[in-house]
Amino acid sequence: MQARYQPAEIERQAQSHWQAHKAFRAVEQSDKPKYYCLSMFPYPSGKLHMGHVRNYTIGDVLTRFYRMKGYNVLQPMGWDAFGLPAENAAMANNVPPAKWTYDNIAYMKKQLQSLGFAIDWQREFATCKPDYYRWNQWLFLRMLEKGLAYKKAGVVNWDPVDQTVLANEQVIDGRGWRTGAPVEKREIPMYYLKITAYADELLEALEQLPGWPERVKTMQANWIGKSEGVEIAFPYADDHAQSLKVFTTRADTLMGATYCAVAAEHPLATRSAKNNQQLATFIEECKRGAVMEAELASQEKKGMATGLFVIHPLSGEKLPVWVANYVLMGYGEGAVMAVPAHDQRDFEFATQYRLPIKCVIKPVGASLKQPLTGAYVEHGISFDSGEFSGLNFQQAVDAIAAALNKKRLGRKRVQYRLRDWGISRQRYWGTPIPIIHCAYCGDVPVPDEQLPVVLPENLVPDGTGNPLAKTPSFYDCLCPKCNKKAKRETDTMDTFVDSSWYYIRYACPDQKRAMVDERVRYWLQVDQYIGGIEHAILHLLYSRFWTKVMRDLGLVKLDEPFTNLLTQGMVLNEIFFRKSANGRITYYNPADVEISMDDKGQRTCAKLKADGLPVESGGMGTMSKSRNNGVDPQALIEEYGADTARLFVMFASPPEQTLEWSDTGVEGAARFLRRLWNYGVEFENGAITAGLQLQKATRFEIHSVLKQANYDMAKHQFNTVASAAMKILNALDRMRGVKDDVAKEGLSILLRLLYPITPHISHQLWRELGYGEDILDAPWPAVDEAALEQDEIELVLQVNGKLRGNMRVPREAAREAIEKMALTHPSVQKYVNGQPIKKVVVVPGRLVNVVV
RNA sequence: GCCGGGAUGGCGGAAUCGGUAGACGCACGGGACUCAAAAUCCCGCGGCCGCAAGGUCAUGCGAGUUCGACUCUCGCUCCCGGCACCA
């Protein structure tokens, strides 16, 4: 056995051992329960970042843990290989996205392997290969047949200089990222997937996902945004046959409506603008603005009267119609009834434009203080509302809906916030949409036997439009129906399509003739899915939808794709920067900054190593290129080894929380592994047997810690599992030089506890110390309850809830006896000090609280 | 703006059902070993008062419930994630 811990050597040996034994190949077998553990596959951006290391270490810990627990485990890996960054890199380096992507995959695969993950590499695939994306195309065609895919106009960001569609990310402060030209909105035809057809099921089924974090389920539920309300028609004042439809969840406030507001894109706005130049200009201005909701919702409220009026459906009052930039065309009817007294946005708008405010709802058993300083938005009691006065929220909604129904001017209905999924992208590096445009036959689906529509891999985008649209060899084709010359669709699919079902394909990646086969039934659902919290809504919702579509097409027998979900937190690092006189900010990598401390360990200053001058700290932020605060995992692995990297990311914080990078924390992890190795060496050379007292205390300590670790492991709280391992080593360290059954048992527990986190060192010590050939299939250690038995337990003594001392009592002591002992205890008597005792609270096994 | 989450010593974090706040680690201080340094080992380590015993304050801020609150309720502040074409 090596005297010193040499991670590079140990890790090389362990990894070649696993490779030689094909240790991680997953085969369908029925004598064990299966466990499919999946981490979100990476985008091949170039090299691994710390988020990957964290994500895949969590997955690997669970995979190895479940294997020890007797499960038949599968942990696959692949590449989310289509996407925008490949096109950007292609432009920058004048190299096709395909080459860039494949090179990145090769490099990142090596990195993943050097981290020692227990991955079944036989199942690896990349989504940019026709073998995979042909099934995107195939399923799209099935959805088209079912009416689940359809074409309609959609709005995109248009760069008028580059003549190209921009992603939201490429729009910076309303301008194109390359040209700086103000971005315009443009309507173009696009394909949509009808996710709204599944809105109710996607919402209802959240209740059947006990293994999902509550916060993710809440976010999805809010995103789907089911609301029950009333659709109300306001007849036009100049034409009673026509009406303006609005949707509201607050029909109880209808009698307080003082105007209506429509979105800039609403037909009524367009109509009024025809002979109103000022209004037309205003509408143009609104339309030019942001596409992104975050921007729309935070912009200053603006509006303009249309000059049109509608009739209040119950009171018959004439109400003005305004165009307002806070009304979204994409939700409900694109029009709202405005009740300034009881809606904050309406209140602000009405105040700004001096529109009337009419109060109709007051708190229960109180009156409403007027004039209002803000909207009263609570559910209350109606007043000044004619026949509806005195009703509560539900009564008022019901009565008003009934009254509207009678006049045929309204009805109750359900509204969702969720919109259909637009999948068309005017970009090259994605799955071609399998449609052919024929001048005679219209849009014709590509016949199944002509799939896949293969994406050429040799194009280089230049930033002006989609290269596919400039490549006749791609788009020239014949119409499958009439055989005349036709043009292939050049839009590609959103990359979320690729990631919506890859977890199914891992079960059968080599299946050439079908999207899925019978192996899918064995492996799916995914038992544990792990990925960043940033995917809580879109990716996870699309995947759930896609699974349900596949189910309804008879392809899989799954209602939901992921049984358990773990959403890992982001990886942060400190941000250092300098601001120059003209306000320009330069960021410096933390690795290039030297921190000075005073003798209390508090920071005194931070200086750049290069010039010794101070830099400012911007606090902690997510690791990003733009802020230059990333840490390269490669350098870390080379300096300390994979086990140290893995231990650090597991130990630094619980998996769901953000993780703050710390160089000294990494050194701490490395130090622990050195100590472990040194202990292994000393144990091997040990000769003596510990005394009975020490043996008993050590076993008690180790088994208590193990019990806690089992609990933490079940909770996926790996940071405390790592500290359990440290506690066990501390306990073993107290009997250094000892080689007896207790030390032997303790070390075997320690190695197995640590193995999922730091597999290489555990593997090596397990073999070197003669525990067995391979720790891979060793059983997870079991707690010996007998080691935990104690004759006496310690109770805490409190007086009025304040800690005043403690006492030891026999394990089986009766409540009365404990009370008596507590009351006569000197530290209790001192504080009771003769005062009358009101009550004594005894919490068995924990404490006694005397209340005076 | 809307939706979701977070805040505990100098730092990362722990505290299972409301029951000893600060486990484990880092940083720092003192000591041992060493010609010296690194590595390693031992001791200390929330603030304030105190020689000590001990006391007292303390889990972002402000209220409340309770014998007892990091934990539950209400109201704030700041930070982070998402907002439908980044993945």
Tab-separated table of C-alpha atoms in Angstrom, chain A residues 333-743:
chain	number	residue	atom	x	y	z
A	333	GLU	CA	-59.754	38.014	-24.756
A	334	GLY	CA	-57.041	40.647	-25.063
A	335	ALA	CA	-59.458	43.034	-23.389
A	336	VAL	CA	-60.415	43.815	-19.815
A	337	MET	CA	-63.177	45.560	-17.973
A	338	ALA	CA	-61.475	48.073	-15.730
A	339	VAL	CA	-62.557	48.431	-12.108
A	340	PRO	CA	-60.130	50.997	-10.700
A	341	ALA	CA	-61.512	50.746	-7.177
A	342	HIS	CA	-60.748	47.036	-6.909
A	343	ASP	CA	-57.792	46.328	-9.182
A	344	GLN	CA	-54.421	47.921	-8.536
A	345	ARG	CA	-53.333	48.214	-12.186
A	346	ASP	CA	-56.687	49.738	-13.170
A	347	PHE	CA	-56.417	52.063	-10.186
A	348	GLU	CA	-53.022	53.375	-11.270
A	349	PHE	CA	-54.184	53.772	-14.853
A	350	ALA	CA	-57.408	55.549	-13.858
A	351	THR	CA	-55.531	57.891	-11.534
A	352	GLN	CA	-53.034	58.746	-14.243
A	353	TYR	CA	-55.682	59.454	-16.894
A	354	ARG	CA	-58.337	60.880	-14.523
A	355	LEU	CA	-60.890	58.181	-15.210
A	356	PRO	CA	-63.717	57.719	-12.687
A	357	ILE	CA	-63.245	55.362	-9.725
A	358	LYS	CA	-66.368	53.705	-8.358
A	359	CYS	CA	-66.285	51.657	-5.150
A	360	VAL	CA	-68.573	48.642	-4.934
A	361	ILE	CA	-66.819	46.237	-2.532
A	362	LYS	CA	-66.213	46.804	1.183
A	363	PRO	CA	-64.715	44.719	3.972
A	364	VAL	CA	-67.076	42.444	5.939
A	365	GLY	CA	-68.666	44.399	8.783
A	366	ALA	CA	-66.952	47.680	7.915
A	367	SER	CA	-67.212	50.467	5.404
A	368	LEU	CA	-64.615	51.359	2.793
A	369	LYS	CA	-62.552	54.421	3.616
A	370	GLN	CA	-62.815	56.860	0.715
A	371	PRO	CA	-61.214	58.387	-1.231
A	372	LEU	CA	-59.021	55.354	-1.856
A	373	THR	CA	-55.231	55.577	-1.781
A	374	GLY	CA	-54.990	52.252	-3.611
A	375	ALA	CA	-57.348	49.596	-4.897
A	376	TYR	CA	-59.259	47.511	-2.329
A	377	VAL	CA	-58.663	44.070	-3.824
A	378	GLU	CA	-59.903	41.729	-1.082
A	379	HIS	CA	-63.027	39.627	-1.469
A	380	GLY	CA	-65.670	41.560	0.466
A	381	ILE	CA	-69.307	42.558	0.479
A	382	SER	CA	-70.947	44.300	-2.476
A	383	PHE	CA	-72.536	47.705	-1.983
A	384	ASP	CA	-73.902	50.422	-4.282
A	385	SER	CA	-74.528	47.547	-6.665
A	386	GLY	CA	-78.327	47.580	-6.925
A	387	GLU	CA	-79.853	44.145	-6.500
A	388	PHE	CA	-76.390	42.675	-5.812
A	389	SER	CA	-75.678	44.849	-2.776
A	390	GLY	CA	-75.033	42.933	0.430
A	391	LEU	CA	-73.824	39.778	-1.310
A	392	ASN	CA	-70.443	38.198	-0.537
A	393	PHE	CA	-67.903	37.360	-3.246
A	394	GLN	CA	-69.290	34.002	-4.345
A	395	GLN	CA	-72.946	35.091	-4.099
A	396	ALA	CA	-72.215	38.212	-6.147
A	397	VAL	CA	-70.306	36.299	-8.842
A	398	ASP	CA	-73.106	33.734	-9.093
A	399	ALA	CA	-75.886	36.337	-9.181
A	400	ILE	CA	-74.116	38.564	-11.699
A	401	ALA	CA	-73.270	35.592	-13.934
A	402	ALA	CA	-76.920	34.515	-13.798
A	403	ALA	CA	-78.136	38.016	-14.655
A	404	LEU	CA	-75.711	38.208	-17.612
A	405	ASN	CA	-76.702	34.751	-18.752
A	406	LYS	CA	-80.341	35.811	-18.851
A	407	LYS	CA	-79.458	38.713	-21.135
A	408	ARG	CA	-77.131	36.445	-23.148
A	409	LEU	CA	-74.281	38.812	-22.353
A	410	GLY	CA	-72.114	36.545	-20.252
A	411	ARG	CA	-71.364	33.065	-18.959
A	412	LYS	CA	-69.073	31.370	-16.482
A	413	ARG	CA	-66.015	29.777	-17.990
A	414	VAL	CA	-62.493	28.597	-17.273
A	415	GLN	CA	-59.429	30.412	-18.552
A	416	TYR	CA	-55.847	29.156	-18.680
A	417	ARG	CA	-52.737	31.253	-18.707
A	418	LEU	CA	-50.875	28.485	-20.521
A	419	ARG	CA	-50.365	29.093	-24.237
A	420	ASP	CA	-49.682	26.627	-27.028
A	421	TRP	CA	-46.044	25.752	-27.624
A	422	GLY	CA	-44.594	27.472	-30.699
A	423	ILE	CA	-41.842	25.217	-32.029
A	424	SER	CA	-40.790	26.925	-35.302
A	425	ARG	CA	-37.347	28.493	-35.264
A	426	GLN	CA	-35.908	30.371	-38.224
A	427	ARG	CA	-32.554	28.764	-37.556
A	428	TYR	CA	-30.206	26.219	-39.014
A	429	TRP	CA	-28.904	24.038	-36.175
A	430	GLY	CA	-32.032	22.116	-35.217
A	431	THR	CA	-34.420	19.388	-36.324
A	432	PRO	CA	-35.896	20.224	-39.771
A	433	ILE	CA	-39.678	20.486	-39.647
A	434	PRO	CA	-40.883	17.743	-42.050
A	435	ILE	CA	-43.214	19.787	-44.221
A	436	ILE	CA	-43.143	20.513	-47.961
A	437	HIS	CA	-44.779	23.631	-49.364
A	438	CYS	CA	-46.430	22.993	-52.695
A	439	ALA	CA	-47.959	25.728	-54.829
A	440	TYR	CA	-50.798	23.382	-55.744
A	441	CYS	CA	-51.309	21.143	-52.724
A	442	GLY	CA	-50.427	23.562	-49.916
A	443	ASP	CA	-48.468	22.376	-46.883
A	444	VAL	CA	-47.825	18.678	-47.358
A	445	PRO	CA	-46.359	16.478	-44.588
A	446	VAL	CA	-43.230	14.565	-45.561
A	447	PRO	CA	-44.253	10.891	-45.932
A	448	ASP	CA	-42.883	8.607	-43.189
A	449	GLU	CA	-40.806	6.622	-45.663
A	450	GLN	CA	-38.926	9.800	-46.619
A	451	LEU	CA	-37.848	10.421	-43.016
A	452	PRO	CA	-35.535	11.576	-41.736
A	453	VAL	CA	-35.334	14.956	-43.415
A	454	VAL	CA	-31.597	15.195	-42.972
A	455	LEU	CA	-29.977	18.431	-41.886
A	456	PRO	CA	-26.837	19.229	-43.898
A	457	GLU	CA	-23.852	19.427	-41.534
A	458	ASN	CA	-21.530	21.556	-43.614
A	459	LEU	CA	-23.219	24.982	-43.559
A	460	VAL	CA	-21.814	28.012	-41.780
A	461	PRO	CA	-24.335	30.662	-40.714
A	462	ASP	CA	-23.399	34.318	-41.309
A	463	GLY	CA	-25.927	36.013	-39.048
A	464	THR	CA	-28.241	37.106	-41.816
A	465	GLY	CA	-31.178	34.742	-41.869
A	466	ASN	CA	-31.329	30.981	-41.899
A	467	PRO	CA	-28.633	29.295	-44.045
A	468	LEU	CA	-31.091	26.513	-44.901
A	469	ALA	CA	-33.233	29.087	-46.701
A	470	LYS	CA	-30.197	29.888	-48.869
A	471	THR	CA	-29.383	26.273	-49.703
A	472	PRO	CA	-31.361	25.026	-52.723
A	473	SER	CA	-29.975	21.503	-52.328
A	474	PHE	CA	-31.836	21.405	-49.034
A	475	TYR	CA	-35.090	23.094	-49.920
A	476	ASP	CA	-35.614	22.062	-53.550
A	477	CYS	CA	-37.829	19.007	-53.601
A	478	LEU	CA	-40.845	17.412	-55.204
A	479	CYS	CA	-44.331	17.512	-53.789
A	480	PRO	CA	-45.133	14.056	-52.376
A	481	LYS	CA	-48.741	14.482	-53.538
A	482	CYS	CA	-48.522	15.879	-57.087
A	483	ASN	CA	-44.825	15.305	-57.790
A	484	LYS	CA	-44.388	18.867	-59.030
A	485	LYS	CA	-41.504	21.058	-57.944
A	486	ALA	CA	-41.974	22.245	-54.374
A	487	LYS	CA	-40.095	23.866	-51.507
A	488	ARG	CA	-39.132	22.241	-48.241
A	489	GLU	CA	-39.856	24.030	-44.962
A	490	THR	CA	-36.601	25.586	-43.730
A	491	ASP	CA	-37.616	26.306	-40.139
A	492	THR	CA	-36.277	23.933	-37.529
A	493	MET	CA	-37.737	22.830	-34.221
A	494	ASP	CA	-37.251	24.408	-30.808
A	495	THR	CA	-34.518	22.486	-28.983
A	496	PHE	CA	-36.956	21.835	-26.143
A	497	VAL	CA	-38.442	19.219	-28.482
A	498	ASP	CA	-35.172	17.266	-28.363
A	499	SER	CA	-35.080	17.267	-24.578
A	500	SER	CA	-38.755	16.386	-24.223
A	501	TRP	CA	-38.267	12.649	-24.697
A	502	TYR	CA	-34.540	11.779	-24.650
A	503	TYR	CA	-35.014	10.019	-21.288
A	504	ILE	CA	-37.254	7.514	-23.101
A	505	ARG	CA	-34.765	6.924	-25.890
A	506	TYR	CA	-32.023	5.912	-23.420
A	507	ALA	CA	-33.942	2.675	-22.936
A	508	CYS	CA	-33.534	1.796	-26.626
A	509	PRO	CA	-30.952	4.086	-28.270
A	510	ASP	CA	-29.999	1.475	-30.866
A	511	GLN	CA	-33.541	0.820	-32.088
A	512	LYS	CA	-33.452	1.702	-35.791
A	513	ARG	CA	-37.004	0.835	-36.793
A	514	ALA	CA	-39.052	2.547	-34.126
A	515	MET	CA	-39.061	5.439	-31.699
A	516	VAL	CA	-39.430	3.080	-28.731
A	517	ASP	CA	-39.455	-0.643	-28.034
A	518	GLU	CA	-40.313	-3.042	-25.184
A	519	ARG	CA	-37.220	-2.042	-23.151
A	520	VAL	CA	-38.939	1.265	-22.494
A	521	ARG	CA	-41.521	-0.527	-20.403
A	522	TYR	CA	-38.758	-2.023	-18.264
A	523	TRP	CA	-36.812	1.156	-17.521
A	524	LEU	CA	-39.402	3.932	-17.475
A	525	GLN	CA	-40.503	5.938	-15.448
A	526	VAL	CA	-37.283	7.659	-14.580
A	527	ASP	CA	-37.012	6.915	-10.850
A	528	GLN	CA	-34.887	9.934	-10.089
A	529	TYR	CA	-34.423	12.984	-12.273
A	530	ILE	CA	-31.856	15.613	-11.350
A	531	GLY	CA	-31.304	19.033	-12.846
A	532	GLY	CA	-31.149	22.750	-12.326
A	533	ILE	CA	-34.037	24.637	-10.767
A	534	GLU	CA	-34.012	26.930	-13.819
A	535	HIS	CA	-35.787	24.117	-15.709
A	536	ALA	CA	-38.629	23.947	-13.200
A	537	ILE	CA	-41.230	25.141	-15.677
A	538	LEU	CA	-40.485	24.923	-19.390
A	539	HIS	CA	-38.428	21.755	-19.890
A	540	LEU	CA	-40.266	19.799	-17.229
A	541	LEU	CA	-43.703	20.870	-18.454
A	542	TYR	CA	-42.904	20.121	-22.096
A	543	SER	CA	-41.552	16.694	-21.120
A	544	ARG	CA	-44.706	15.894	-19.184
A	545	PHE	CA	-46.814	16.991	-22.157
A	546	TRP	CA	-44.751	15.000	-24.677
A	547	THR	CA	-45.005	11.858	-22.530
A	548	LYS	CA	-48.783	12.174	-22.402
A	549	VAL	CA	-48.937	12.611	-26.181
A	550	MET	CA	-46.806	9.488	-26.647
A	551	ARG	CA	-49.097	7.663	-24.239
A	552	ASP	CA	-52.191	8.709	-26.170
A	553	LEU	CA	-50.552	7.537	-29.397
A	554	GLY	CA	-50.081	4.138	-27.748
A	555	LEU	CA	-46.282	4.362	-27.755
A	556	VAL	CA	-45.700	4.212	-24.004
A	557	LYS	CA	-47.724	3.233	-20.985
A	558	LEU	CA	-46.705	6.221	-18.900
A	559	ASP	CA	-48.718	9.048	-17.440
A	560	GLU	CA	-45.734	10.917	-16.105
A	561	PRO	CA	-42.038	10.697	-17.039
A	562	PHE	CA	-40.297	11.393	-13.719
A	563	THR	CA	-41.239	9.792	-10.400
A	564	ASN	CA	-38.862	11.788	-8.259
A	565	LEU	CA	-37.315	15.111	-9.049
A	566	LEU	CA	-34.357	16.824	-7.430
A	567	THR	CA	-33.743	20.407	-8.465
A	568	GLN	CA	-30.200	21.380	-7.682
A	569	GLY	CA	-29.233	24.925	-6.816
A	570	MET	CA	-26.886	27.130	-8.818
A	571	VAL	CA	-23.132	27.315	-8.268
A	572	LEU	CA	-21.935	30.738	-7.149
A	573	ASN	CA	-18.579	32.388	-6.783
A	574	GLU	CA	-17.439	35.769	-5.619
A	575	ILE	CA	-17.421	38.575	-8.186
A	576	PHE	CA	-14.436	40.927	-8.291
A	577	PHE	CA	-14.284	44.017	-10.422
A	578	ARG	CA	-12.892	47.483	-10.966
A	579	LYS	CA	-14.803	50.454	-12.252
A	580	SER	CA	-12.859	52.832	-14.434
A	581	ALA	CA	-13.423	56.587	-14.497
A	582	ASN	CA	-15.770	56.352	-17.479
A	583	GLY	CA	-17.904	53.778	-15.651
A	584	ARG	CA	-16.628	50.738	-17.509
A	585	ILE	CA	-16.535	47.618	-15.366
A	586	THR	CA	-13.759	45.064	-15.699
A	587	TYR	CA	-14.254	41.708	-13.980
A	588	TYR	CA	-11.412	39.689	-12.488
A	589	ASN	CA	-11.402	35.984	-11.869
A	590	PRO	CA	-11.317	35.133	-8.133
A	591	ALA	CA	-8.326	32.881	-8.837
A	592	ASP	CA	-6.346	36.019	-9.710
A	593	VAL	CA	-7.305	37.872	-6.547
A	594	GLU	CA	-5.425	37.742	-3.250
A	595	ILE	CA	-7.412	38.144	-0.025
A	596	SER	CA	-5.781	39.537	3.146
A	597	MET	CA	-7.081	38.739	6.621
A	598	ASP	CA	-6.642	40.284	10.032
A	599	ASP	CA	-5.809	38.122	13.055
A	600	LYS	CA	-9.514	37.398	13.676
A	601	GLY	CA	-9.840	35.860	10.232
A	602	GLN	CA	-11.833	38.793	8.893
A	603	ARG	CA	-11.100	40.114	5.447
A	604	THR	CA	-9.188	43.353	5.280
A	605	CYS	CA	-8.764	43.752	1.556
A	606	ALA	CA	-8.765	42.083	-1.856
A	607	LYS	CA	-5.974	42.783	-4.338
A	608	LEU	CA	-5.299	41.661	-7.841
A	609	LYS	CA	-2.250	39.368	-7.820
A	610	ALA	CA	-0.968	40.828	-11.073
A	611	ASP	CA	-0.598	44.451	-9.945
A	612	GLY	CA	-1.149	44.338	-6.167
A	613	LEU	CA	-3.830	47.015	-6.373
A	614	PRO	CA	-7.223	46.614	-4.703
A	615	VAL	CA	-10.335	45.287	-6.454
A	616	GLU	CA	-13.943	45.641	-5.351
A	617	SER	CA	-16.105	42.714	-4.320
A	618	GLY	CA	-19.531	42.405	-5.912
A	619	GLY	CA	-20.665	39.660	-3.565
A	620	MET	CA	-21.649	36.162	-4.650
A	621	GLY	CA	-23.161	35.523	-8.059
A	622	THR	CA	-23.803	32.578	-10.368
A	623	MET	CA	-20.676	31.504	-12.202
A	624	SER	CA	-20.747	33.094	-15.630
A	625	LYS	CA	-18.496	34.088	-18.454
A	626	SER	CA	-19.743	37.652	-18.412
A	627	ARG	CA	-18.692	38.170	-14.803
A	628	ASN	CA	-15.508	36.136	-15.137
A	629	ASN	CA	-16.080	34.208	-11.921
A	630	GLY	CA	-16.092	30.650	-13.215
A	631	VAL	CA	-13.891	27.888	-11.875
A	632	ASP	CA	-12.588	25.357	-14.375
A	633	PRO	CA	-13.321	21.837	-13.130
A	634	GLN	CA	-10.456	20.532	-15.232
A	635	ALA	CA	-7.838	22.461	-13.268
A	636	LEU	CA	-9.424	21.266	-10.043
A	637	ILE	CA	-9.371	17.613	-11.094
A	638	GLU	CA	-5.779	17.910	-12.231
A	639	GLU	CA	-4.640	19.497	-8.989
A	640	TYR	CA	-6.643	17.516	-6.424
A	641	GLY	CA	-8.310	14.619	-8.223
A	642	ALA	CA	-11.925	13.749	-8.954
A	643	ASP	CA	-12.712	12.522	-5.431
A	644	THR	CA	-11.807	15.876	-3.894
A	645	ALA	CA	-13.932	17.720	-6.459
A	646	ARG	CA	-16.850	15.385	-5.809
A	647	LEU	CA	-16.508	15.557	-2.037
A	648	PHE	CA	-16.316	19.323	-2.050
A	649	VAL	CA	-19.443	19.856	-4.151
A	650	MET	CA	-21.379	17.371	-2.041
A	651	PHE	CA	-20.181	18.737	1.278
A	652	ALA	CA	-20.378	22.481	0.666
A	653	SER	CA	-24.174	22.751	0.764
A	654	PRO	CA	-27.345	20.676	0.440
A	655	PRO	CA	-28.119	19.829	-3.196
A	656	GLU	CA	-31.207	22.017	-3.589
A	657	GLN	CA	-29.526	25.160	-2.320
A	658	THR	CA	-27.041	27.416	-4.047
A	659	LEU	CA	-23.421	26.338	-3.622
A	660	GLU	CA	-20.767	28.916	-2.892
A	661	TRP	CA	-17.362	28.192	-4.274
A	662	SER	CA	-14.443	28.173	-1.846
A	663	ASP	CA	-10.840	27.326	-2.610
A	664	THR	CA	-10.092	26.662	1.044
A	665	GLY	CA	-13.153	24.418	1.204
A	666	VAL	CA	-11.638	22.367	-1.611
A	667	GLU	CA	-8.405	22.116	0.354
A	668	GLY	CA	-10.433	20.944	3.349
A	669	ALA	CA	-11.957	18.151	1.267
A	670	ALA	CA	-8.514	17.146	0.011
A	671	ARG	CA	-7.191	17.191	3.592
A	672	PHE	CA	-9.944	14.850	4.719
A	673	LEU	CA	-9.143	12.332	1.981
A	674	ARG	CA	-5.450	12.470	2.928
A	675	ARG	CA	-6.405	11.808	6.556
A	676	LEU	CA	-8.546	8.893	5.445
A	677	TRP	CA	-5.679	7.416	3.467
A	678	ASN	CA	-3.255	7.942	6.352
A	679	TYR	CA	-5.679	6.269	8.718
A	680	GLY	CA	-5.914	3.332	6.309
A	681	VAL	CA	-2.128	2.984	6.367
A	682	GLU	CA	-2.006	3.173	10.171
A	683	PHE	CA	-4.839	0.693	10.471
A	684	GLU	CA	-3.022	-1.742	8.215
A	685	ASN	CA	0.063	-1.468	10.385
A	686	GLY	CA	-1.902	-1.452	13.671
A	687	ALA	CA	-1.359	-4.181	16.200
A	688	ILE	CA	-3.173	-3.425	19.449
A	689	THR	CA	-6.749	-3.972	20.612
A	690	ALA	CA	-8.679	-1.137	22.240
A	691	GLY	CA	-10.047	-1.318	25.787
A	692	LEU	CA	-13.662	-2.327	26.312
A	693	GLN	CA	-14.741	1.169	27.320
A	694	LEU	CA	-13.252	2.738	24.190
A	695	GLN	CA	-14.652	-0.007	21.985
A	696	LYS	CA	-18.148	0.538	23.323
A	697	ALA	CA	-17.956	4.321	23.002
A	698	THR	CA	-16.596	4.077	19.452
A	699	ARG	CA	-19.280	1.644	18.302
A	700	PHE	CA	-21.948	3.827	19.893
A	701	GLU	CA	-20.594	6.863	18.090
A	702	ILE	CA	-20.217	5.162	14.709
A	703	HIS	CA	-23.616	3.518	14.703
A	704	SER	CA	-25.387	6.679	15.904
A	705	VAL	CA	-23.737	8.633	13.125
A	706	LEU	CA	-24.603	5.917	10.597
A	707	LYS	CA	-28.225	5.988	11.672
A	708	GLN	CA	-28.312	9.715	11.127
A	709	ALA	CA	-26.531	9.316	7.770
A	710	ASN	CA	-29.138	6.807	6.594
A	711	TYR	CA	-31.836	9.299	7.445
A	712	ASP	CA	-29.966	12.081	5.608
A	713	MET	CA	-29.312	9.871	2.572
A	714	ALA	CA	-33.033	9.164	2.279
A	715	LYS	CA	-33.599	12.936	2.363
A	716	HIS	CA	-30.834	13.423	-0.262
A	717	GLN	CA	-29.031	15.689	2.152
A	718	PHE	CA	-25.567	14.675	1.022
A	719	ASN	CA	-23.687	17.410	2.840
A	720	THR	CA	-24.539	15.878	6.200
A	721	VAL	CA	-23.769	12.401	4.868
A	722	ALA	CA	-20.284	13.723	4.117
A	723	SER	CA	-20.014	15.193	7.606
A	724	ALA	CA	-21.122	11.819	9.011
A	725	ALA	CA	-18.133	10.284	7.252
A	726	MET	CA	-15.895	12.931	8.827
A	727	LYS	CA	-17.348	12.189	12.265
A	728	ILE	CA	-16.687	8.481	11.833
A	729	LEU	CA	-13.089	9.153	10.852
A	730	ASN	CA	-12.750	11.393	13.918
A	731	ALA	CA	-14.053	8.553	16.094
A	732	LEU	CA	-11.696	6.018	14.517
A	733	ASP	CA	-8.824	8.476	14.810
A	734	ARG	CA	-9.246	8.409	18.586
A	735	MET	CA	-8.101	4.793	18.564
A	736	ARG	CA	-5.105	5.202	16.346
A	737	GLY	CA	-2.773	2.234	16.125
A	738	VAL	CA	-5.658	-0.084	16.968
A	739	LYS	CA	-6.460	-3.002	14.710
A	740	ASP	CA	-9.374	-4.866	16.256
A	741	ASP	CA	-12.901	-5.859	15.242
A	742	VAL	CA	-14.335	-2.456	16.171
A	743	ALA	CA	-11.821	-0.552	14.040
